[in-house]
């Protein structure tokens, strides 16, 4: 006879799995990280780029009935955001990287078994 778990017991088992909890934490932290990156892009980088290049708003550009300017804006925002994420990850990796310990020098290797046997043979020859 097979045991049937109740719905609540199965749900509890599912929720208590480590990977589900890790994923939940990742989603929450990811949301907070998204807010930081969005703020950096919108409030710091985009105004600086707009000062250097002029207006960064292409949303009014149309090719026939197609709002190509909105696509251009989305691509530019994506590239800037990807660059900011790259810089943040690179900085965090550099800061969190432990100084790699230099490997201990290898102790001097002794003679191999074959070398020892040859030496013993030669010593035995010399004694005769």
PDB file of C-alpha atoms in Angstrom:
ATOM      1  CA  UNK A   1       0.000   0.000   0.000  1.00  0.00           C
ATOM      2  CA  UNK A   2       1.515   3.354  -1.012  1.00  0.00           C
ATOM      3  CA  UNK A   3       1.570   6.285   1.352  1.00  0.00           C
ATOM      4  CA  UNK A   4      -0.155   9.416   0.164  1.00  0.00           C
ATOM      5  CA  UNK A   5       1.080  12.728   1.447  1.00  0.00           C
ATOM      6  CA  UNK A   6      -1.385  15.442   2.142  1.00  0.00           C
ATOM      7  CA  UNK A   7      -1.356  18.587   0.040  1.00  0.00           C
ATOM      8  CA  UNK A   8      -0.150  20.696   2.967  1.00  0.00           C
ATOM      9  CA  UNK A   9       2.683  18.253   3.742  1.00  0.00           C
ATOM     10  CA  UNK A  10       3.823  18.247   0.105  1.00  0.00           C
ATOM     11  CA  UNK A  11       3.691  22.043  -0.022  1.00  0.00           C
ATOM     12  CA  UNK A  12       5.696  22.282   3.217  1.00  0.00           C
ATOM     13  CA  UNK A  13       8.315  19.886   1.823  1.00  0.00           C
ATOM     14  CA  UNK A  14       8.507  21.905  -1.404  1.00  0.00           C
ATOM     15  CA  UNK A  15       8.888  25.226   0.400  1.00  0.00           C
ATOM     16  CA  UNK A  16      11.544  23.943   2.769  1.00  0.00           C
ATOM     17  CA  UNK A  17      13.867  22.818   0.007  1.00  0.00           C
ATOM     18  CA  UNK A  18      17.091  24.787   0.001  1.00  0.00           C
ATOM     19  CA  UNK A  19      16.974  25.747  -3.652  1.00  0.00           C
ATOM     20  CA  UNK A  20      13.488  27.273  -3.324  1.00  0.00           C
ATOM     21  CA  UNK A  21      14.628  29.435  -0.420  1.00  0.00           C
ATOM     22  CA  UNK A  22      17.815  30.391  -2.272  1.00  0.00           C
ATOM     23  CA  UNK A  23      15.762  31.374  -5.302  1.00  0.00           C
ATOM     24  CA  UNK A  24      13.442  33.503  -3.167  1.00  0.00           C
ATOM     25  CA  UNK A  25      16.398  35.307  -1.629  1.00  0.00           C
ATOM     26  CA  UNK A  26      17.875  35.791  -5.108  1.00  0.00           C
ATOM     27  CA  UNK A  27      14.660  37.341  -6.402  1.00  0.00           C
ATOM     28  CA  UNK A  28      14.420  39.765  -3.475  1.00  0.00           C
ATOM     29  CA  UNK A  29      18.074  40.774  -3.678  1.00  0.00           C
ATOM     30  CA  UNK A  30      17.798  40.984  -7.466  1.00  0.00           C
ATOM     31  CA  UNK A  31      14.893  43.405  -7.155  1.00  0.00           C
ATOM     32  CA  UNK A  32      16.866  45.637  -4.816  1.00  0.00           C
ATOM     33  CA  UNK A  33      19.901  45.418  -7.113  1.00  0.00           C
ATOM     34  CA  UNK A  34      17.711  46.346 -10.092  1.00  0.00           C
ATOM     35  CA  UNK A  35      16.579  49.488  -8.275  1.00  0.00           C
ATOM     36  CA  UNK A  36      20.205  50.479  -7.627  1.00  0.00           C
ATOM     37  CA  UNK A  37      21.287  49.889 -11.220  1.00  0.00           C
ATOM     38  CA  UNK A  38      18.231  51.701 -12.611  1.00  0.00           C
ATOM     39  CA  UNK A  39      18.933  54.680 -10.373  1.00  0.00           C
ATOM     40  CA  UNK A  40      22.605  54.807 -11.428  1.00  0.00           C
ATOM     41  CA  UNK A  41      21.662  54.644 -15.112  1.00  0.00           C
ATOM     42  CA  UNK A  42      18.756  57.113 -15.012  1.00  0.00           C
ATOM     43  CA  UNK A  43      20.162  59.638 -12.530  1.00  0.00           C
ATOM     44  CA  UNK A  44      23.892  59.556 -13.190  1.00  0.00           C
ATOM     45  CA  UNK A  45      24.929  58.117 -16.526  1.00  0.00           C
ATOM     46  CA  UNK A  46      22.085  59.146 -18.826  1.00  0.00           C
ATOM     47  CA  UNK A  47      22.320  62.855 -17.866  1.00  0.00           C
ATOM     48  CA  UNK A  48      26.106  62.793 -18.353  1.00  0.00           C
ATOM     49  CA  UNK A  49      25.727  61.176 -21.766  1.00  0.00           C
ATOM     50  CA  UNK A  50      22.950  63.631 -22.654  1.00  0.00           C
ATOM     51  CA  UNK A  51      25.270  66.517 -21.788  1.00  0.00           C
ATOM     52  CA  UNK A  52      28.010  65.095 -23.974  1.00  0.00           C
ATOM     53  CA  UNK A  53      25.873  64.018 -26.926  1.00  0.00           C
ATOM     54  CA  UNK A  54      22.806  66.197 -26.714  1.00  0.00           C
ATOM     55  CA  UNK A  55      19.343  64.795 -26.204  1.00  0.00           C
ATOM     56  CA  UNK A  56      19.138  61.082 -25.458  1.00  0.00           C
ATOM     57  CA  UNK A  57      15.417  60.847 -26.211  1.00  0.00           C
ATOM     58  CA  UNK A  58      14.814  59.158 -29.551  1.00  0.00           C
ATOM     59  CA  UNK A  59      11.195  58.238 -28.811  1.00  0.00           C
ATOM     60  CA  UNK A  60       9.838  60.718 -31.355  1.00  0.00           C
ATOM     61  CA  UNK A  61      11.705  59.051 -34.248  1.00  0.00           C
ATOM     62  CA  UNK A  62       9.295  57.224 -36.530  1.00  0.00           C
ATOM     63  CA  UNK A  63       9.819  55.147 -39.655  1.00  0.00           C
ATOM     64  CA  UNK A  64       6.399  55.084 -41.170  1.00  0.00           C
ATOM     65  CA  UNK A  65       4.032  53.751 -38.536  1.00  0.00           C
ATOM     66  CA  UNK A  66       6.870  52.180 -36.548  1.00  0.00           C
ATOM     67  CA  UNK A  67       8.171  53.892 -33.424  1.00  0.00           C
ATOM     68  CA  UNK A  68      11.795  53.013 -34.048  1.00  0.00           C
ATOM     69  CA  UNK A  69      12.932  55.658 -31.573  1.00  0.00           C
ATOM     70  CA  UNK A  70      11.472  53.717 -28.621  1.00  0.00           C
ATOM     71  CA  UNK A  71      13.462  50.660 -29.713  1.00  0.00           C
ATOM     72  CA  UNK A  72      16.632  52.772 -29.971  1.00  0.00           C
ATOM     73  CA  UNK A  73      15.984  54.146 -26.453  1.00  0.00           C
ATOM     74  CA  UNK A  74      15.498  50.608 -25.114  1.00  0.00           C
ATOM     75  CA  UNK A  75      18.735  49.410 -26.758  1.00  0.00           C
ATOM     76  CA  UNK A  76      20.730  52.344 -25.383  1.00  0.00           C
ATOM     77  CA  UNK A  77      19.260  51.833 -21.902  1.00  0.00           C
ATOM     78  CA  UNK A  78      20.079  48.122 -22.078  1.00  0.00           C
ATOM     79  CA  UNK A  79      23.688  48.778 -23.115  1.00  0.00           C
ATOM     80  CA  UNK A  80      24.204  51.352 -20.371  1.00  0.00           C
ATOM     81  CA  UNK A  81      22.580  49.062 -17.791  1.00  0.00           C
ATOM     82  CA  UNK A  82      24.657  46.072 -18.901  1.00  0.00           C
ATOM     83  CA  UNK A  83      27.804  48.187 -18.646  1.00  0.00           C
ATOM     84  CA  UNK A  84      26.913  49.340 -15.119  1.00  0.00           C
ATOM     85  CA  UNK A  85      26.204  45.754 -14.045  1.00  0.00           C
ATOM     86  CA  UNK A  86      29.542  44.702 -15.548  1.00  0.00           C
ATOM     87  CA  UNK A  87      31.375  47.413 -13.600  1.00  0.00           C
ATOM     88  CA  UNK A  88      29.608  46.528 -10.350  1.00  0.00           C
ATOM     89  CA  UNK A  89      30.286  42.798 -10.711  1.00  0.00           C
ATOM     90  CA  UNK A  90      33.904  43.460 -11.648  1.00  0.00           C
ATOM     91  CA  UNK A  91      34.363  45.714  -8.608  1.00  0.00           C
ATOM     92  CA  UNK A  92      32.693  43.265  -6.229  1.00  0.00           C
ATOM     93  CA  UNK A  93      34.806  40.401  -7.588  1.00  0.00           C
ATOM     94  CA  UNK A  94      37.976  42.416  -7.150  1.00  0.00           C
ATOM     95  CA  UNK A  95      37.047  43.432  -3.593  1.00  0.00           C
ATOM     96  CA  UNK A  96      35.938  39.984  -2.507  1.00  0.00           C
ATOM     97  CA  UNK A  97      38.778  38.104  -4.143  1.00  0.00           C
ATOM     98  CA  UNK A  98      41.007  36.673  -1.494  1.00  0.00           C
ATOM     99  CA  UNK A  99      44.663  37.085  -2.007  1.00  0.00           C
ATOM    100  CA  UNK A 100      45.711  33.826  -3.454  1.00  0.00           C
ATOM    101  CA  UNK A 101      48.388  32.311  -1.367  1.00  0.00           C
ATOM    102  CA  UNK A 102      51.494  31.420  -3.242  1.00  0.00           C
ATOM    103  CA  UNK A 103      51.805  27.682  -3.334  1.00  0.00           C
ATOM    104  CA  UNK A 104      54.379  26.368  -0.904  1.00  0.00           C
ATOM    105  CA  UNK A 105      57.589  25.463  -2.656  1.00  0.00           C
ATOM    106  CA  UNK A 106      57.793  21.788  -3.331  1.00  0.00           C
ATOM    107  CA  UNK A 107      60.170  19.978  -1.038  1.00  0.00           C
ATOM    108  CA  UNK A 108      63.221  18.751  -2.861  1.00  0.00           C
ATOM    109  CA  UNK A 109      62.452  15.461  -4.410  1.00  0.00           C
ATOM    110  CA  UNK A 110      64.535  12.540  -3.272  1.00  0.00           C
ATOM    111  CA  UNK A 111      65.847   9.949  -5.625  1.00  0.00           C
ATOM    112  CA  UNK A 112      63.334   7.667  -7.252  1.00  0.00           C
ATOM    113  CA  UNK A 113      63.143   3.992  -6.392  1.00  0.00           C
ATOM    114  CA  UNK A 114      64.846   3.168  -9.642  1.00  0.00           C
ATOM    115  CA  UNK A 115      67.725   5.539  -8.889  1.00  0.00           C
ATOM    116  CA  UNK A 116      68.152   4.008  -5.418  1.00  0.00           C
ATOM    117  CA  UNK A 117      68.239   0.485  -6.861  1.00  0.00           C
ATOM    118  CA  UNK A 118      70.853   1.517  -9.418  1.00  0.00           C
ATOM    119  CA  UNK A 119      72.948   3.085  -6.662  1.00  0.00           C
ATOM    120  CA  UNK A 120      72.682  -0.068  -4.519  1.00  0.00           C
ATOM    121  CA  UNK A 121      73.654  -2.212  -7.513  1.00  0.00           C
ATOM    122  CA  UNK A 122      76.681  -0.049  -8.205  1.00  0.00           C
ATOM    123  CA  UNK A 123      77.753  -0.170  -4.541  1.00  0.00           C
ATOM    124  CA  UNK A 124      77.420  -3.959  -4.518  1.00  0.00           C
ATOM    125  CA  UNK A 125      79.548  -4.159  -7.692  1.00  0.00           C
ATOM    126  CA  UNK A 126      82.226  -2.018  -6.076  1.00  0.00           C
ATOM    127  CA  UNK A 127      82.347  -4.265  -2.972  1.00  0.00           C
ATOM    128  CA  UNK A 128      83.084  -7.409  -5.018  1.00  0.00           C
TER     129      UNK A 128
END
